[in-house]
Structure formats: C-alpha cells, structure tokens
C-alpha cells in the first residue's frame, strides 16, 4: 500500500469508531428553503418574482402560484447562464439556421416556421435540474433555488423532426447541437450550447414560438426555443440561433461539466469523494408541490380548508398524490383533476380537510407515478455535487388557531 493510501485508510477507521473530528462530513438533504420574498424590482413582462441575480436574470416563481396547472407567463421563472442577452430581436429579420450534416442547409424565418410547417401544441412542465437545490447540505454548487425553478405551459411550434426532414439528414448524422443567441461577457466563457443524440428525438420535441397563447416572453427565450417534454429544462435552449447536425459528439462545457450526476445506481456521492464518472440529467423524476396553504399561514380550527397543489413526472403519468397531516405517519389520497392537458403537464390535486388540533401543523404530499415510483422523504434523498434532481416529499408548516 502506498503511504498516501495508508493515511486515507487510517482516517476512515478512526471515523468509523467515532473519534474523528477530522473525518469528512456526509452529504445530507432536508426541505429546501421556502417562502423567500419576491423582490420589488420587476423585469420586462414579469411580475415581482424571487430574484437571485439581475445579470444574468435569475428569477424564481413563488410557491402560491403552484395551484394552477398552467403557470402564467408573467410569473414563469427565468434562468440564463450568460449576462449578454441580445437587447433587441427583430421578428421580421430573425431566422434560424440548420446546418452541418444535412442535404440542404436551411435558413428559416419566423414567418416560414409559422406558415410552411405543421403547427403543433404540447403542454409540458419545464423544470430546472437544479430546482430545490437548497435542500443539499453541505451546499451543492449552483443557484440555491427553493421549489420554484419550474412552471408548466402550453407550447406551440413546429416539430424538430419535421424541420430535420425538410433539411434531410446525411447518413452519418448522429448528434444535433443547439445554440443560444446570447454571448458571454468574457470570450473564454463558452457559449450556451446543448447537444442531443438524434436517436433520442421523438415527435414531442418542438421548436416553440408561443407559450400559453402568446409570443414567448423575452426572458423565456423569445422568439424561439427548444421544448423537450419530460426532460429537465437545462437542455431546452432558448433564443435559438442555429441547429448544427454532426457525426461526433463535441466536447462542450455545458454538456460535459454542468448538468450531470454520478453514473451509479443512486446517482449519489459524498461531498469529499466525487464519483469519477457522470451522466447527463435527462428525464424528470416524480414530484409534487403544495401551492396552498403556504408556510407561515394560519388556518382556522375545525373549519373546512382545501389543500391544493400539483404533481408531475417525465410523462409516465401520475397515479396518486398522497397527503399526510401527521408528519408522514399516515397518508390519504388526494383528488386528482381530469388530466386532460396530457401526460407531460402538471396534474392538479386537492384534499378537503378540517384541522382538528390547535398549534403547528405539518402538511406533506407525496406523488406516485404509474410505474409505482414515489417521492422519498426529503432526508432520504442522496447527495450529489451539482444538487440535481431533488424530489423529496413536500412539506409546509402552518398554524391552526
Ligand atoms: N440560450 C439559453 N438557453 C437556456 C439557458 C441559457 O442559459 N441560455 N439555460 C437553460 C436552463 S439551465 C434552464 S433551467 C432553462 C430555463 O428556462 P426559462 O428561463 O424559460 O425558465 O433554460 C435553458 N435554456
Ligand atoms: Mo437549469
């Protein structure tokens, strides 16, 4: 054994018998930060939101918005990586290029897109892979989101498949790269580019120009963005400038470093022992959020109230939402809405209830999908260095008076 390894092993043994003041701290998880106040400063087309930064804009949706299946555009969260977002986009001259390994390069204007292709709609949840990251302890690198780095909208646009068919893929085409229009403040910072394997493509992937019946808000990617229902939104590239088809996967910062979890079964690791291999985050796991009541509210003793919220997964569909008012000892089924917005949308739930005890009351919700997958307790979620994919059972605390 090498000397270095020996010391490592010795430290571990000491830790195991409980003497180790110097041993590494295990990664733990808990409920994410809740009820941060919205900021008074507003951004164009946005109502006051929880603000982490104004350049680039990083805005979170407050919890009480999550009683409605469609998130209003002006309350939809915002995440940009790079500070230099173009100040002005002219819809008359804007166009998107399709190049690389295609038979015919395309240059498509917004007008072309809206008139020369089949128009389709999909309602889908957009959730950042780092949503709820403030649940991780020690702190996982990145924005310390509460639960509101997400929303759901009806997206309208054109199938990516139809556009690629029009261009014609060459035989050895395997990867598609999507480029955003914004620039880094320093030239060393890479542009925001994501890549996708052509095999992963299905008919639900669209280039969307409309969100809930209106043009995309500027901060949500006007005039055109990628929509990949069921997947975390980190790949839903906004303000698209071009799509490039390649044979080889290009090694790119935003694909190789960010938005990855350990490539092991638990997708977990210890803070001081990074797992060597990683994989990209793609499909969303099952999760729920309570929109009403919110932490800090008071409810009246013995009077009727209706607990309301939303549940979603990657498109397998929600089977049940369970509610507990005794800290998770017993659970009862909530009533689900009809689900008519489709399998990628939020499912709304409600749970009529009469608080029978005075004092502090914990309300928890747990979603279960059609595969039988369910949310674990927050404390049972395993740590990862990026703070991705947190889906702990949700909890709010109110007072009964
Ligand atoms: N061009 C561009 N697209 C982007 C990003 C970005 O920084 N630039 N961030 C991605 C990430 S990490 C997320 S979570 C979503 C956020 O979408 P939203 O701002 O519309 O809520 O956009 C994705 N698309
Ligand atoms: Mo994200």
CSV table of C-alpha atoms and ligand atoms in Angstrom, one decimal:
chain,number,residue,atom,x,y,z
A,1,UNK,CA,0.0,0.0,0.0
A,2,UNK,CA,1.2,3.4,-0.8
A,3,UNK,CA,1.8,5.8,2.0
A,4,UNK,CA,-0.9,8.2,0.9
A,5,UNK,CA,-3.5,5.5,0.7
A,6,UNK,CA,-2.5,4.2,4.1
A,7,UNK,CA,-3.2,7.6,5.7
A,8,UNK,CA,-6.6,7.7,3.9
A,9,UNK,CA,-7.5,4.3,5.3
A,10,UNK,CA,-6.4,5.2,8.8
A,11,UNK,CA,-8.6,8.3,8.8
A,12,UNK,CA,-11.6,6.2,7.7
A,13,UNK,CA,-11.1,3.7,10.5
A,14,UNK,CA,-10.9,6.5,13.1
A,15,UNK,CA,-14.1,7.9,11.7
A,16,UNK,CA,-15.8,4.6,12.0
A,17,UNK,CA,-15.3,4.4,15.7
A,18,UNK,CA,-16.5,7.9,16.2
A,19,UNK,CA,-13.3,9.6,17.2
A,20,UNK,CA,-12.8,11.5,14.0
A,21,UNK,CA,-13.2,15.2,14.5
A,22,UNK,CA,-11.3,15.4,11.2
A,23,UNK,CA,-13.4,13.0,9.2
A,24,UNK,CA,-15.4,14.1,6.1
A,25,UNK,CA,-18.9,15.3,6.6
A,26,UNK,CA,-21.5,13.1,5.0
A,27,UNK,CA,-23.8,14.8,2.5
A,28,UNK,CA,-27.4,15.2,3.8
A,29,UNK,CA,-30.6,16.7,2.5
A,30,UNK,CA,-33.6,18.5,4.1
A,31,UNK,CA,-36.5,20.6,3.0
A,32,UNK,CA,-35.4,23.3,0.5
A,33,UNK,CA,-35.6,27.0,1.5
A,34,UNK,CA,-39.2,28.0,1.5
A,35,UNK,CA,-41.1,31.3,1.2
A,36,UNK,CA,-38.4,33.6,0.1
A,37,UNK,CA,-39.9,37.0,-0.5
A,38,UNK,CA,-40.4,38.3,-4.0
A,39,UNK,CA,-38.3,41.3,-5.0
A,40,UNK,CA,-39.9,44.6,-5.7
A,41,UNK,CA,-37.9,45.2,-8.8
A,42,UNK,CA,-39.6,43.8,-11.8
A,43,UNK,CA,-38.2,42.7,-15.2
A,44,UNK,CA,-39.9,43.3,-18.6
A,45,UNK,CA,-43.0,41.2,-19.0
A,46,UNK,CA,-42.7,39.9,-15.4
A,47,UNK,CA,-44.4,40.5,-12.2
A,48,UNK,CA,-42.3,40.6,-9.0
A,49,UNK,CA,-40.5,37.2,-8.5
A,50,UNK,CA,-37.9,35.9,-6.2
A,51,UNK,CA,-34.7,37.4,-7.5
A,52,UNK,CA,-31.2,35.8,-7.2
A,53,UNK,CA,-29.4,38.0,-9.7
A,54,UNK,CA,-30.3,40.6,-12.3
A,55,UNK,CA,-27.5,40.0,-14.7
A,56,UNK,CA,-28.0,37.4,-15.8
A,57,UNK,CA,-31.6,37.3,-14.7
A,58,UNK,CA,-32.3,34.5,-12.3
A,59,UNK,CA,-35.9,34.6,-11.1
A,60,UNK,CA,-37.9,32.1,-9.1
A,61,UNK,CA,-41.7,31.6,-9.0
A,62,UNK,CA,-43.2,31.8,-5.5
A,63,UNK,CA,-45.0,28.8,-4.1
A,64,UNK,CA,-48.5,30.2,-4.1
A,65,UNK,CA,-48.5,30.2,-7.9
A,66,UNK,CA,-48.5,26.4,-7.9
A,67,UNK,CA,-52.2,25.8,-7.5
A,68,UNK,CA,-52.8,26.3,-11.2
A,69,UNK,CA,-51.8,23.8,-13.9
A,70,UNK,CA,-50.6,26.5,-16.3
A,71,UNK,CA,-48.1,28.9,-14.9
A,72,UNK,CA,-48.8,32.5,-16.1
A,73,UNK,CA,-46.1,33.8,-18.4
A,74,UNK,CA,-45.5,36.8,-16.3
A,75,UNK,CA,-44.8,34.6,-13.2
A,76,UNK,CA,-42.8,32.0,-15.0
A,77,UNK,CA,-39.3,31.5,-13.6
A,78,UNK,CA,-36.2,32.6,-15.6
A,79,UNK,CA,-32.7,31.2,-15.8
A,80,UNK,CA,-29.8,32.4,-18.0
A,81,UNK,CA,-26.2,31.4,-17.7
A,82,UNK,CA,-24.6,34.3,-19.5
A,83,UNK,CA,-25.0,38.0,-18.9
A,84,UNK,CA,-25.1,39.3,-22.5
A,85,UNK,CA,-28.6,38.5,-23.8
A,86,UNK,CA,-29.3,40.4,-27.1
A,87,UNK,CA,-31.1,43.6,-26.2
A,88,UNK,CA,-33.3,43.5,-29.3
A,89,UNK,CA,-34.6,40.8,-31.6
A,90,UNK,CA,-36.5,41.8,-34.8
A,91,UNK,CA,-39.1,39.2,-35.6
A,92,UNK,CA,-39.0,40.2,-39.2
A,93,UNK,CA,-35.4,39.5,-39.8
A,94,UNK,CA,-34.9,36.8,-37.2
A,95,UNK,CA,-34.1,33.4,-38.7
A,96,UNK,CA,-32.7,30.1,-37.6
A,97,UNK,CA,-30.0,28.2,-39.5
A,98,UNK,CA,-30.0,24.4,-39.9
A,99,UNK,CA,-26.5,23.3,-41.0
A,100,UNK,CA,-23.9,20.6,-40.6
A,101,UNK,CA,-24.6,17.1,-41.9
A,102,UNK,CA,-27.7,17.9,-43.9
A,103,UNK,CA,-28.5,17.6,-47.6
A,104,UNK,CA,-29.8,21.1,-47.8
A,105,UNK,CA,-28.9,23.9,-45.4
A,106,UNK,CA,-32.0,25.8,-44.2
A,107,UNK,CA,-32.5,29.4,-43.1
A,108,UNK,CA,-35.9,29.6,-41.6
A,109,UNK,CA,-37.7,32.8,-40.8
A,110,UNK,CA,-40.4,33.0,-38.1
A,111,UNK,CA,-42.9,33.6,-40.9
A,112,UNK,CA,-41.8,30.4,-42.7
A,113,UNK,CA,-41.9,28.4,-39.5
A,114,UNK,CA,-45.5,29.6,-38.8
A,115,UNK,CA,-46.8,29.0,-42.3
A,116,UNK,CA,-44.8,26.3,-44.1
A,117,UNK,CA,-44.8,23.6,-41.4
A,118,UNK,CA,-47.5,21.7,-39.5
A,119,UNK,CA,-48.2,23.6,-36.2
A,120,UNK,CA,-48.4,21.5,-33.1
A,121,UNK,CA,-49.1,22.1,-29.4
A,122,UNK,CA,-47.9,20.3,-26.3
A,123,UNK,CA,-48.5,21.2,-22.6
A,124,UNK,CA,-45.3,20.4,-20.7
A,125,UNK,CA,-43.6,21.1,-17.4
A,126,UNK,CA,-40.3,22.9,-17.6
A,127,UNK,CA,-38.2,22.3,-14.6
A,128,UNK,CA,-34.5,23.1,-14.0
A,129,UNK,CA,-32.5,20.1,-12.9
A,130,UNK,CA,-31.3,22.2,-10.0
A,131,UNK,CA,-34.7,23.1,-8.7
A,132,UNK,CA,-34.9,22.7,-4.9
A,133,UNK,CA,-31.1,22.7,-4.7
A,134,UNK,CA,-31.1,24.5,-1.4
A,135,UNK,CA,-32.1,21.1,0.1
A,136,UNK,CA,-28.5,19.9,-0.1
A,137,UNK,CA,-26.1,20.1,2.7
A,138,UNK,CA,-23.2,20.9,2.5
A,139,UNK,CA,-24.2,23.4,-0.1
A,140,UNK,CA,-24.2,21.9,-3.7
A,141,UNK,CA,-22.7,24.3,-6.3
A,142,UNK,CA,-25.1,26.5,-8.1
A,143,UNK,CA,-28.1,28.8,-7.5
A,144,UNK,CA,-29.7,27.9,-4.2
A,145,UNK,CA,-33.2,27.5,-5.6
A,146,UNK,CA,-36.2,26.9,-3.4
A,147,UNK,CA,-39.0,24.9,-5.1
A,148,UNK,CA,-40.0,27.4,-7.8
A,149,UNK,CA,-37.4,26.9,-10.6
A,150,UNK,CA,-40.2,25.4,-12.7
A,151,UNK,CA,-43.5,26.0,-14.5
A,152,UNK,CA,-45.9,24.5,-17.0
A,153,UNK,CA,-47.1,26.0,-20.2
A,154,UNK,CA,-48.8,25.1,-23.5
A,155,UNK,CA,-46.1,25.4,-26.1
A,156,UNK,CA,-46.9,25.9,-29.7
A,157,UNK,CA,-44.5,25.5,-32.6
A,158,UNK,CA,-43.1,23.0,-35.1
A,159,UNK,CA,-41.7,19.5,-34.6
A,160,UNK,CA,-38.0,19.4,-34.7
A,161,UNK,CA,-38.4,16.1,-36.7
A,162,UNK,CA,-40.3,18.0,-39.5
A,163,UNK,CA,-37.5,20.6,-39.8
A,164,UNK,CA,-34.8,17.9,-39.9
A,165,UNK,CA,-36.8,16.0,-42.5
A,166,UNK,CA,-37.0,19.2,-44.6
A,167,UNK,CA,-33.2,19.6,-44.4
A,168,UNK,CA,-32.6,15.9,-45.0
A,169,UNK,CA,-30.1,14.2,-42.6
A,170,UNK,CA,-26.9,12.8,-44.1
A,171,UNK,CA,-26.1,9.1,-43.5
A,172,UNK,CA,-23.6,9.7,-40.7
A,173,UNK,CA,-25.6,12.3,-38.8
A,174,UNK,CA,-25.8,11.4,-35.1
A,175,UNK,CA,-25.8,14.5,-33.0
A,176,UNK,CA,-27.6,17.7,-33.0
A,177,UNK,CA,-26.2,20.9,-31.4
A,178,UNK,CA,-28.5,23.7,-30.3
A,179,UNK,CA,-27.0,27.2,-30.0
A,180,UNK,CA,-28.5,30.1,-28.0
A,181,UNK,CA,-28.1,33.7,-29.2
A,182,UNK,CA,-26.6,35.3,-26.1
A,183,UNK,CA,-22.9,35.9,-25.6
A,184,UNK,CA,-20.5,35.5,-22.7
A,185,UNK,CA,-19.1,38.6,-21.1
A,186,UNK,CA,-15.6,37.2,-21.5
A,187,UNK,CA,-14.6,35.3,-24.6
A,188,UNK,CA,-13.2,32.4,-22.5
A,189,UNK,CA,-16.7,31.6,-21.3
A,190,UNK,CA,-18.2,29.0,-23.6
A,191,UNK,CA,-21.5,29.9,-25.4
A,192,UNK,CA,-24.6,28.1,-24.3
A,193,UNK,CA,-24.8,25.0,-26.5
A,194,UNK,CA,-26.5,21.7,-25.8
A,195,UNK,CA,-26.3,18.5,-27.7
A,196,UNK,CA,-28.7,15.7,-28.2
A,197,UNK,CA,-28.4,12.3,-29.9
A,198,UNK,CA,-30.7,12.0,-32.9
A,199,UNK,CA,-31.9,8.7,-31.6
A,200,UNK,CA,-33.4,10.4,-28.5
A,201,UNK,CA,-35.6,12.6,-30.7
A,202,UNK,CA,-39.3,11.9,-30.6
A,203,UNK,CA,-42.3,13.7,-32.1
A,204,UNK,CA,-42.9,15.6,-28.9
A,205,UNK,CA,-39.8,17.7,-29.3
A,206,UNK,CA,-40.7,21.0,-30.8
A,207,UNK,CA,-39.3,24.4,-31.6
A,208,UNK,CA,-41.8,26.7,-29.8
A,209,UNK,CA,-42.6,30.3,-30.5
A,210,UNK,CA,-45.7,30.5,-28.4
A,211,UNK,CA,-46.3,30.0,-24.7
A,212,UNK,CA,-49.8,29.9,-23.3
A,213,UNK,CA,-51.2,31.5,-26.5
A,214,UNK,CA,-48.7,34.4,-26.6
A,215,UNK,CA,-45.3,35.1,-28.0
A,216,UNK,CA,-42.6,33.7,-25.7
A,217,UNK,CA,-41.7,36.3,-23.1
A,218,UNK,CA,-38.3,37.7,-24.0
A,219,UNK,CA,-36.7,36.2,-20.9
A,220,UNK,CA,-38.1,32.8,-21.6
A,221,UNK,CA,-36.4,32.6,-25.0
A,222,UNK,CA,-38.2,34.9,-27.5
A,223,UNK,CA,-38.6,34.3,-30.4
A,224,UNK,CA,-37.9,30.5,-30.5
A,225,UNK,CA,-36.9,27.8,-28.0
A,226,UNK,CA,-36.5,24.1,-27.8
A,227,UNK,CA,-39.1,22.2,-25.8
A,228,UNK,CA,-38.3,18.6,-24.7
A,229,UNK,CA,-41.3,17.3,-22.8
A,230,UNK,CA,-40.4,15.1,-19.9
A,231,UNK,CA,-36.8,16.2,-19.7
A,232,UNK,CA,-35.3,18.7,-17.3
A,233,UNK,CA,-35.2,22.2,-18.9
A,234,UNK,CA,-31.5,22.6,-18.9
A,235,UNK,CA,-31.5,21.4,-22.5
A,236,UNK,CA,-34.5,23.5,-23.6
A,237,UNK,CA,-32.2,26.0,-25.4
A,238,UNK,CA,-33.8,29.5,-25.6
A,239,UNK,CA,-33.4,32.2,-28.2
A,240,UNK,CA,-32.1,29.6,-30.7
A,241,UNK,CA,-29.7,30.9,-33.3
A,242,UNK,CA,-28.7,27.7,-35.1
A,243,UNK,CA,-29.0,23.9,-35.1
A,244,UNK,CA,-26.0,22.0,-36.3
A,245,UNK,CA,-26.0,18.3,-37.2
A,246,UNK,CA,-22.8,16.4,-36.6
A,247,UNK,CA,-21.4,12.9,-36.6
A,248,UNK,CA,-19.3,13.3,-33.5
A,249,UNK,CA,-20.2,14.5,-30.0
A,250,UNK,CA,-18.3,17.7,-29.5
A,251,UNK,CA,-16.9,18.1,-26.0
A,252,UNK,CA,-18.7,21.2,-24.7
A,253,UNK,CA,-18.6,22.8,-21.3
A,254,UNK,CA,-22.4,22.9,-20.7
A,255,UNK,CA,-22.6,19.2,-21.7
A,256,UNK,CA,-19.6,17.8,-20.1
A,257,UNK,CA,-19.3,19.7,-16.8
A,258,UNK,CA,-22.7,21.1,-15.8
A,259,UNK,CA,-25.9,19.2,-15.5
A,260,UNK,CA,-24.5,15.8,-14.8
A,261,UNK,CA,-25.0,13.3,-11.9
A,262,UNK,CA,-22.8,10.4,-10.8
A,263,UNK,CA,-23.1,7.5,-13.1
A,264,UNK,CA,-24.0,4.9,-10.4
A,265,UNK,CA,-27.3,3.5,-9.3
A,266,UNK,CA,-28.1,6.0,-6.6
A,267,UNK,CA,-26.8,8.9,-8.7
A,268,UNK,CA,-25.1,10.0,-5.5
A,269,UNK,CA,-21.7,10.6,-3.9
A,270,UNK,CA,-20.1,12.0,-0.8
A,271,UNK,CA,-19.0,15.7,-0.8
A,272,UNK,CA,-15.3,15.0,-0.4
A,273,UNK,CA,-15.3,11.9,-2.6
A,274,UNK,CA,-16.5,12.8,-6.0
A,275,UNK,CA,-17.7,9.9,-8.1
A,276,UNK,CA,-15.5,9.5,-11.1
A,277,UNK,CA,-17.9,9.1,-13.9
A,278,UNK,CA,-21.0,11.1,-14.6
A,279,UNK,CA,-24.0,11.1,-16.9
A,280,UNK,CA,-26.3,13.9,-18.1
A,281,UNK,CA,-29.6,14.5,-16.4
A,282,UNK,CA,-32.4,13.9,-18.7
A,283,UNK,CA,-35.8,12.5,-17.6
A,284,UNK,CA,-37.6,14.2,-14.6
A,285,UNK,CA,-38.4,12.1,-11.6
A,286,UNK,CA,-41.8,12.1,-9.8
A,287,UNK,CA,-42.5,15.1,-7.6
A,288,UNK,CA,-45.3,17.3,-6.1
A,289,UNK,CA,-45.7,20.7,-4.7
A,290,UNK,CA,-48.2,22.2,-2.3
A,291,UNK,CA,-49.5,25.6,-3.6
A,292,UNK,CA,-52.0,26.2,-0.8
A,293,UNK,CA,-51.6,26.7,2.1
A,294,UNK,CA,-48.0,28.1,2.2
A,295,UNK,CA,-45.7,28.0,5.2
A,296,UNK,CA,-46.5,30.6,7.8
A,297,UNK,CA,-50.2,30.9,7.0
A,298,UNK,CA,-52.8,30.4,9.7
A,299,UNK,CA,-55.8,28.0,9.3
A,300,UNK,CA,-58.9,28.1,11.4
A,301,UNK,CA,-59.6,25.3,13.8
A,302,UNK,CA,-62.4,22.9,12.7
A,303,UNK,CA,-63.2,24.8,9.6
A,304,UNK,CA,-63.1,23.5,6.1
A,305,UNK,CA,-60.0,24.1,4.0
A,306,UNK,CA,-58.8,22.6,0.8
A,307,UNK,CA,-55.1,21.7,0.4
A,308,UNK,CA,-54.1,22.2,-3.2
A,309,UNK,CA,-51.1,21.6,-5.4
A,310,UNK,CA,-49.5,20.0,-8.4
A,311,UNK,CA,-47.8,16.7,-9.3
A,312,UNK,CA,-45.8,15.6,-12.3
A,313,UNK,CA,-43.1,13.2,-13.7
A,314,UNK,CA,-41.4,12.6,-17.0
A,315,UNK,CA,-44.6,11.6,-18.9
A,316,UNK,CA,-45.4,8.2,-17.5
A,317,UNK,CA,-48.3,9.9,-15.7
A,318,UNK,CA,-49.3,10.5,-12.1
A,319,UNK,CA,-51.3,7.6,-10.4
A,320,UNK,CA,-51.9,9.1,-6.9
A,321,UNK,CA,-51.0,12.0,-4.7
A,322,UNK,CA,-51.0,11.2,-1.0
A,323,UNK,CA,-51.4,13.7,1.8
A,324,UNK,CA,-50.2,13.4,5.4
A,325,UNK,CA,-51.1,15.8,8.2
A,326,UNK,CA,-49.2,13.8,10.9
A,327,UNK,CA,-45.6,14.2,9.7
A,328,UNK,CA,-45.8,11.2,7.3
A,329,UNK,CA,-47.2,8.5,9.7
A,330,UNK,CA,-50.4,8.1,7.8
A,331,UNK,CA,-51.4,9.1,4.3
A,332,UNK,CA,-54.7,9.7,2.5
A,333,UNK,CA,-55.4,10.0,-1.2
A,334,UNK,CA,-56.0,13.5,-2.7
A,335,UNK,CA,-58.5,14.0,-5.5
A,336,UNK,CA,-56.8,14.5,-8.9
A,337,UNK,CA,-58.0,16.7,-11.8
A,338,UNK,CA,-59.0,15.0,-15.1
A,339,UNK,CA,-55.5,15.2,-16.6
A,340,UNK,CA,-56.9,16.5,-19.9
A,341,UNK,CA,-53.8,18.6,-20.6
A,342,UNK,CA,-51.8,15.4,-21.3
A,343,UNK,CA,-49.1,13.3,-19.7
A,344,UNK,CA,-46.4,16.0,-19.7
A,345,UNK,CA,-48.5,18.6,-17.9
A,346,UNK,CA,-48.9,19.2,-14.1
A,347,UNK,CA,-51.8,17.2,-12.5
A,348,UNK,CA,-53.6,19.4,-10.0
A,349,UNK,CA,-54.7,17.8,-6.8
A,350,UNK,CA,-57.0,18.8,-3.9
A,351,UNK,CA,-57.6,17.5,-0.4
A,352,UNK,CA,-60.5,18.8,1.6
A,353,UNK,CA,-59.6,18.8,5.3
A,354,UNK,CA,-60.7,20.2,8.7
A,355,UNK,CA,-57.8,20.9,11.1
A,356,UNK,CA,-58.8,19.3,14.4
A,357,UNK,CA,-55.8,20.3,16.6
A,358,UNK,CA,-54.6,23.7,17.6
A,359,UNK,CA,-50.9,24.8,17.1
A,360,UNK,CA,-48.4,24.0,14.4
A,361,UNK,CA,-49.5,21.7,11.6
A,362,UNK,CA,-47.3,20.0,9.1
A,363,UNK,CA,-48.8,19.2,5.7
A,364,UNK,CA,-46.9,16.8,3.4
A,365,UNK,CA,-47.6,15.5,-0.1
A,366,UNK,CA,-46.1,12.5,-1.9
A,367,UNK,CA,-46.7,11.8,-5.6
A,368,UNK,CA,-46.7,8.3,-7.1
A,369,UNK,CA,-46.5,7.7,-10.8
A,370,UNK,CA,-47.9,4.9,-13.0
A,371,UNK,CA,-44.7,2.9,-12.7
A,372,UNK,CA,-45.1,2.9,-8.9
A,373,UNK,CA,-42.2,5.3,-8.4
A,374,UNK,CA,-42.8,7.6,-5.4
A,375,UNK,CA,-41.1,10.5,-3.7
A,376,UNK,CA,-38.8,9.7,-0.8
A,377,UNK,CA,-38.7,11.8,2.4
A,378,UNK,CA,-36.5,14.8,1.9
A,379,UNK,CA,-34.0,13.4,4.4
A,380,UNK,CA,-33.6,10.2,2.4
A,381,UNK,CA,-32.6,11.9,-0.8
A,382,UNK,CA,-28.9,11.1,-1.6
A,383,UNK,CA,-26.4,13.9,-2.1
A,384,UNK,CA,-24.8,14.9,-5.4
A,385,UNK,CA,-22.3,17.7,-6.0
A,386,UNK,CA,-24.5,19.5,-8.5
A,387,UNK,CA,-27.6,19.4,-6.3
A,388,UNK,CA,-29.6,18.0,-9.1
A,389,UNK,CA,-32.9,16.0,-9.3
A,390,UNK,CA,-34.1,16.6,-5.7
A,391,UNK,CA,-37.6,15.2,-5.4
A,392,UNK,CA,-38.2,14.9,-1.7
A,393,UNK,CA,-41.8,14.7,-0.2
A,394,UNK,CA,-43.0,18.3,0.0
A,395,UNK,CA,-43.9,19.9,3.3
A,396,UNK,CA,-45.4,23.2,4.5
A,397,UNK,CA,-46.0,24.3,8.1
A,398,UNK,CA,-49.0,26.3,9.1
A,399,UNK,CA,-50.6,27.3,12.4
A,400,UNK,CA,-54.1,26.3,13.4
A,401,UNK,CA,-55.8,29.0,15.5
B,1,LIG,N1,-29.9,30.2,-24.6
B,1,LIG,C1,-30.1,29.7,-23.4
B,1,LIG,N2,-31.0,28.7,-23.2
B,1,LIG,C2,-31.1,28.1,-22.0
B,1,LIG,C3,-30.3,28.5,-20.9
B,1,LIG,C4,-29.4,29.6,-21.1
B,1,LIG,O1,-28.6,30.0,-20.2
B,1,LIG,N3,-29.3,30.1,-22.4
B,1,LIG,N4,-30.5,27.9,-19.7
B,1,LIG,C5,-31.2,26.6,-19.6
B,1,LIG,C6,-31.6,26.3,-18.3
B,1,LIG,S1,-30.4,25.7,-17.2
B,1,LIG,C7,-32.9,26.3,-17.9
B,1,LIG,S2,-33.3,25.7,-16.4
B,1,LIG,C8,-34.0,26.8,-18.8
B,1,LIG,C9,-34.8,27.9,-18.1
B,1,LIG,O2,-35.8,28.3,-18.9
B,1,LIG,P1,-36.6,29.6,-18.5
B,1,LIG,O3,-35.7,30.7,-18.3
B,1,LIG,O4,-37.6,29.8,-19.7
B,1,LIG,O5,-37.4,29.3,-17.3
B,1,LIG,O6,-33.4,27.3,-20.0
B,1,LIG,C10,-32.4,26.6,-20.5
B,1,LIG,N5,-32.1,27.2,-21.8
B,2,LIG,MO1,-31.4,24.9,-15.3
